[in-house]
Amino acid sequence: MNAIEQAQWSIAQSNELYGFERWGNDYFSVSQNGNVTARTLTAEVELMDIVNGMLERDLQMPVLLRVENILDAQIHRLHTAFHSAIDNLGYKNEYRGVYPIKVNQQAQVVEEVAAFGARYKHGFEVGSKPEIIIALSTLEEPGSMIICNGYKDQEFIELGLSAIKLGFICVFVVETPTEIPIILERSRALGIEPIIGVRIKTTVSVSGHWNSTSGDRSVFGLTATQLVDMVDLLKAEGMLHCLQLLHCHLGSQIPNIQDIRSGIVEVCRFYADLVKEGANLKYIDLGGGLAVDYTGWGSNFGQSRNYSLSEYCEDIVDTLKNTFDDYDIPHPVIVTESGRATIAYSSILIFNVLDTTIFEPARLPEPREDEEPLLTRMRDVYGNLTENRVQECYNDAHFYRNEARELFKRGQLDLRTRSAVENMFLDLLHKIADITETMARVPSDLEGLKLSLADIYYGNFSLFQSLPDTWAIDQLFPIAPIHRLDEEPRRSAVIADITCDCDGKIDSFVGTEDVAQVLPLHELKEGEEYYLGVFLVGAYQETLGDLHNLFGDTNVVSVRINRDGSYDFVKEMHGDAISDVLSYVEYHPKEMQLRHRNTAERAVREGRITARERQQIIKLFNESLNGYTYYEKED
Ligand SMILES: *Cc1c(COP(=O)(O)O)cnc(C)c1O
């Protein structure tokens, strides 16, 4: 903030400040030019390069950028981490992964998961008929798993049975006892043996946001009694050998590895007793929960995680091995359904900043012999500014500012003097806020001061469309400028979107050690765009987004980074046009055009405009209707 600090700012300082290396999982860094790069094992590309490529292709901001290589690398890392844990610990079975489609159902993403996962027979977890249809039309490798969760009707079950015929390992995970008769009836009718799984309720309570997905009150899974009844029913029907998989899902984004361990121990108990009951169990499915360290703190804070991927895998394999060895039960195939951790890293939301509001004195009055006494009093406050007296100065500044407003109302102070007092007041608050920065204990009045003086940066995006979890569950995503990182960011800001909704703002950020209420940003430069990236947004954000203020889907670009450091646009999809979002809410753009034309025609008839003007007005309307819903800059 202080213009005197002209010391050389280094890229390393930016790296430390924004934490690319803490939360980036090796996928993001800063180049010598001060630009953020996306990197793979073999190559690195500046995001600004890609942005320029988008602009050349008339893909305006905001854009959701997907980097294929990152998704590829994440799937690879997941499998190699499990494989090496299995090798190192002498576990006597294999690992199988499935991707839960609900985490990001976009066709392009699901197709990429299928393509990159094929070499590991990575399968899908599905929870509805649309999702199993996606799985059946996307998976190619026979032997890949399809795990069917959720409530399944006859048709869903028939689709699953047909998957078995096609060579997939398609498992019906029973979530409620009523599904069992339908599964048995359909499989007899079609003459296809089902593979049955069962979801259990665990009793461990897991910390983090999604803790209600496990435990007694979980809406999912069978109770111990329901499980016993299920075994009896399958036994009576001579179908107990079809019960092959045990499933549990402790929750999503589990920050604490201890919770995962204790959950698994309990699942193993169920597994062992079901084996004793005569079930032909072969698979243990531990669901999702592998967390993403959004903050990079490596802690058990809800949006972090206190373990690495390899610790996660080793803890699972180790716990399973020891427990099953104790029970003298053959090791099952380990299945996990990691969604968030698989997909989060590969997407970045990029937007430009449209404008800023700053709360700073425009100019300060020069001292004068004959100045208003109130201005002199304000000057005295400056003289008292020390750590011991900040509270007093804060009170005085308010007192004189309020006094100025009162005198103005009564006509005893002119507009220029009032403006001078207001400017000095703002200046004093900034100075007080600076002092509190270094104080060990800040008086409670002054705690939010920095935040109340923060700039507002207006971003060209909709929080509700692109970052719904920020609004809904206070999810933190790392946010940083994608360029100018060789310059010191001298502003402190909060970010507002363009929905003109007071909830459309971001005022919690990933700080180095704690949640920060402001984000350091650079001053805008005349005639130059300023781009921010919101990172790790691949999971759960795209489908939950809504059409607040009718801002639609953003443009989406998928790139592949080549070994030589170049990149290819693999896919580009233009976001919603205004006519698209209008038809989502049941307008008919064709009719709208017609009615607008009639209004224009009447204006010609009644002499308000000429026929030529009518043409222009209609052209503008039609072009807008086909245009992007976000703020577009003319070139
Ligand atoms: C949502 C969900 C997942 C994915 O969980 P992540 O924490 O994103 O890995 C896996 N399994 C089930 C049953 C789910 O409902």
PDB file of C-alpha atoms in Angstrom, residues 66 71 75 78-79 95-114 117 121-127 131 134-135 138-139 145-147 149 335-344 346 538-540 542-543:
ATOM      1  CA  ARG A  66      -9.647 -27.115 -18.974  1.00  0.00           C
ATOM      2  CA  LEU A  71      -6.769 -34.683 -15.712  1.00  0.00           C
ATOM      3  CA  ILE A  75      -5.812 -40.368 -13.043  1.00  0.00           C
ATOM      4  CA  LEU A  78      -4.157 -42.118  -8.391  1.00  0.00           C
ATOM      5  CA  HIS A  79      -3.443 -45.483  -9.974  1.00  0.00           C
ATOM      6  CA  TYR A  95      -6.991 -51.531  -7.155  1.00  0.00           C
ATOM      7  CA  ARG A  96      -9.866 -50.401  -9.381  1.00  0.00           C
ATOM      8  CA  GLY A  97     -10.971 -46.807  -9.733  1.00  0.00           C
ATOM      9  CA  VAL A  98     -14.319 -45.410 -10.816  1.00  0.00           C
ATOM     10  CA  TYR A  99     -15.219 -41.802 -11.548  1.00  0.00           C
ATOM     11  CA  PRO A 100     -18.522 -40.547 -10.088  1.00  0.00           C
ATOM     12  CA  ILE A 101     -20.233 -38.824 -13.002  1.00  0.00           C
ATOM     13  CA  LYS A 102     -22.136 -36.405 -10.797  1.00  0.00           C
ATOM     14  CA  VAL A 103     -18.916 -34.559  -9.912  1.00  0.00           C
ATOM     15  CA  ASN A 104     -18.710 -33.140 -13.426  1.00  0.00           C
ATOM     16  CA  GLN A 105     -21.105 -34.554 -15.988  1.00  0.00           C
ATOM     17  CA  GLN A 106     -20.020 -32.433 -18.944  1.00  0.00           C
ATOM     18  CA  ALA A 107     -19.675 -34.711 -21.963  1.00  0.00           C
ATOM     19  CA  GLN A 108     -16.204 -33.542 -22.758  1.00  0.00           C
ATOM     20  CA  VAL A 109     -14.967 -34.173 -19.205  1.00  0.00           C
ATOM     21  CA  VAL A 110     -16.538 -37.616 -18.982  1.00  0.00           C
ATOM     22  CA  GLU A 111     -15.091 -38.549 -22.373  1.00  0.00           C
ATOM     23  CA  GLU A 112     -11.647 -37.440 -21.263  1.00  0.00           C
ATOM     24  CA  VAL A 113     -11.913 -39.486 -18.064  1.00  0.00           C
ATOM     25  CA  ALA A 114     -12.876 -42.525 -20.127  1.00  0.00           C
ATOM     26  CA  GLY A 117      -8.643 -44.015 -17.689  1.00  0.00           C
ATOM     27  CA  LYS A 121      -9.869 -49.862 -16.834  1.00  0.00           C
ATOM     28  CA  HIS A 122     -11.053 -46.843 -14.861  1.00  0.00           C
ATOM     29  CA  GLY A 123     -14.841 -47.110 -14.663  1.00  0.00           C
ATOM     30  CA  PHE A 124     -17.793 -44.949 -13.646  1.00  0.00           C
ATOM     31  CA  GLU A 125     -20.000 -44.540 -10.634  1.00  0.00           C
ATOM     32  CA  VAL A 126     -23.558 -43.687 -11.657  1.00  0.00           C
ATOM     33  CA  GLY A 127     -26.521 -42.562  -9.608  1.00  0.00           C
ATOM     34  CA  GLU A 131     -25.741 -41.330 -15.807  1.00  0.00           C
ATOM     35  CA  ILE A 134     -23.621 -41.881 -20.232  1.00  0.00           C
ATOM     36  CA  ALA A 135     -21.462 -44.710 -18.842  1.00  0.00           C
ATOM     37  CA  THR A 138     -18.678 -43.779 -23.141  1.00  0.00           C
ATOM     38  CA  LEU A 139     -16.839 -46.750 -21.619  1.00  0.00           C
ATOM     39  CA  MET A 145     -16.526 -51.315 -13.484  1.00  0.00           C
ATOM     40  CA  ILE A 146     -19.841 -49.507 -13.409  1.00  0.00           C
ATOM     41  CA  ILE A 147     -21.027 -48.955  -9.852  1.00  0.00           C
ATOM     42  CA  ASN A 149     -25.734 -46.206  -6.622  1.00  0.00           C
ATOM     43  CA  VAL A 335     -12.385 -49.829  -5.283  1.00  0.00           C
ATOM     44  CA  THR A 336     -12.567 -46.081  -4.705  1.00  0.00           C
ATOM     45  CA  GLU A 337     -14.842 -43.462  -6.226  1.00  0.00           C
ATOM     46  CA  SER A 338     -12.682 -40.344  -6.145  1.00  0.00           C
ATOM     47  CA  GLY A 339     -14.387 -37.504  -7.917  1.00  0.00           C
ATOM     48  CA  ARG A 340     -13.210 -34.224  -6.486  1.00  0.00           C
ATOM     49  CA  ALA A 341      -9.537 -35.147  -6.309  1.00  0.00           C
ATOM     50  CA  THR A 342      -9.589 -36.546  -9.834  1.00  0.00           C
ATOM     51  CA  ILE A 343     -11.103 -33.564 -11.536  1.00  0.00           C
ATOM     52  CA  ALA A 344     -10.676 -30.406  -9.435  1.00  0.00           C
ATOM     53  CA  SER A 346      -7.877 -29.494 -14.359  1.00  0.00           C
ATOM     54  CA  GLY A 538     -13.184 -28.715 -11.863  1.00  0.00           C
ATOM     55  CA  ALA A 539     -15.344 -30.508  -9.292  1.00  0.00           C
ATOM     56  CA  TYR A 540     -19.006 -29.830  -8.598  1.00  0.00           C
ATOM     57  CA  GLU A 542     -20.310 -26.661 -13.480  1.00  0.00           C
ATOM     58  CA  THR A 543     -23.576 -28.458 -13.024  1.00  0.00           C
TER      59      THR A 543
END
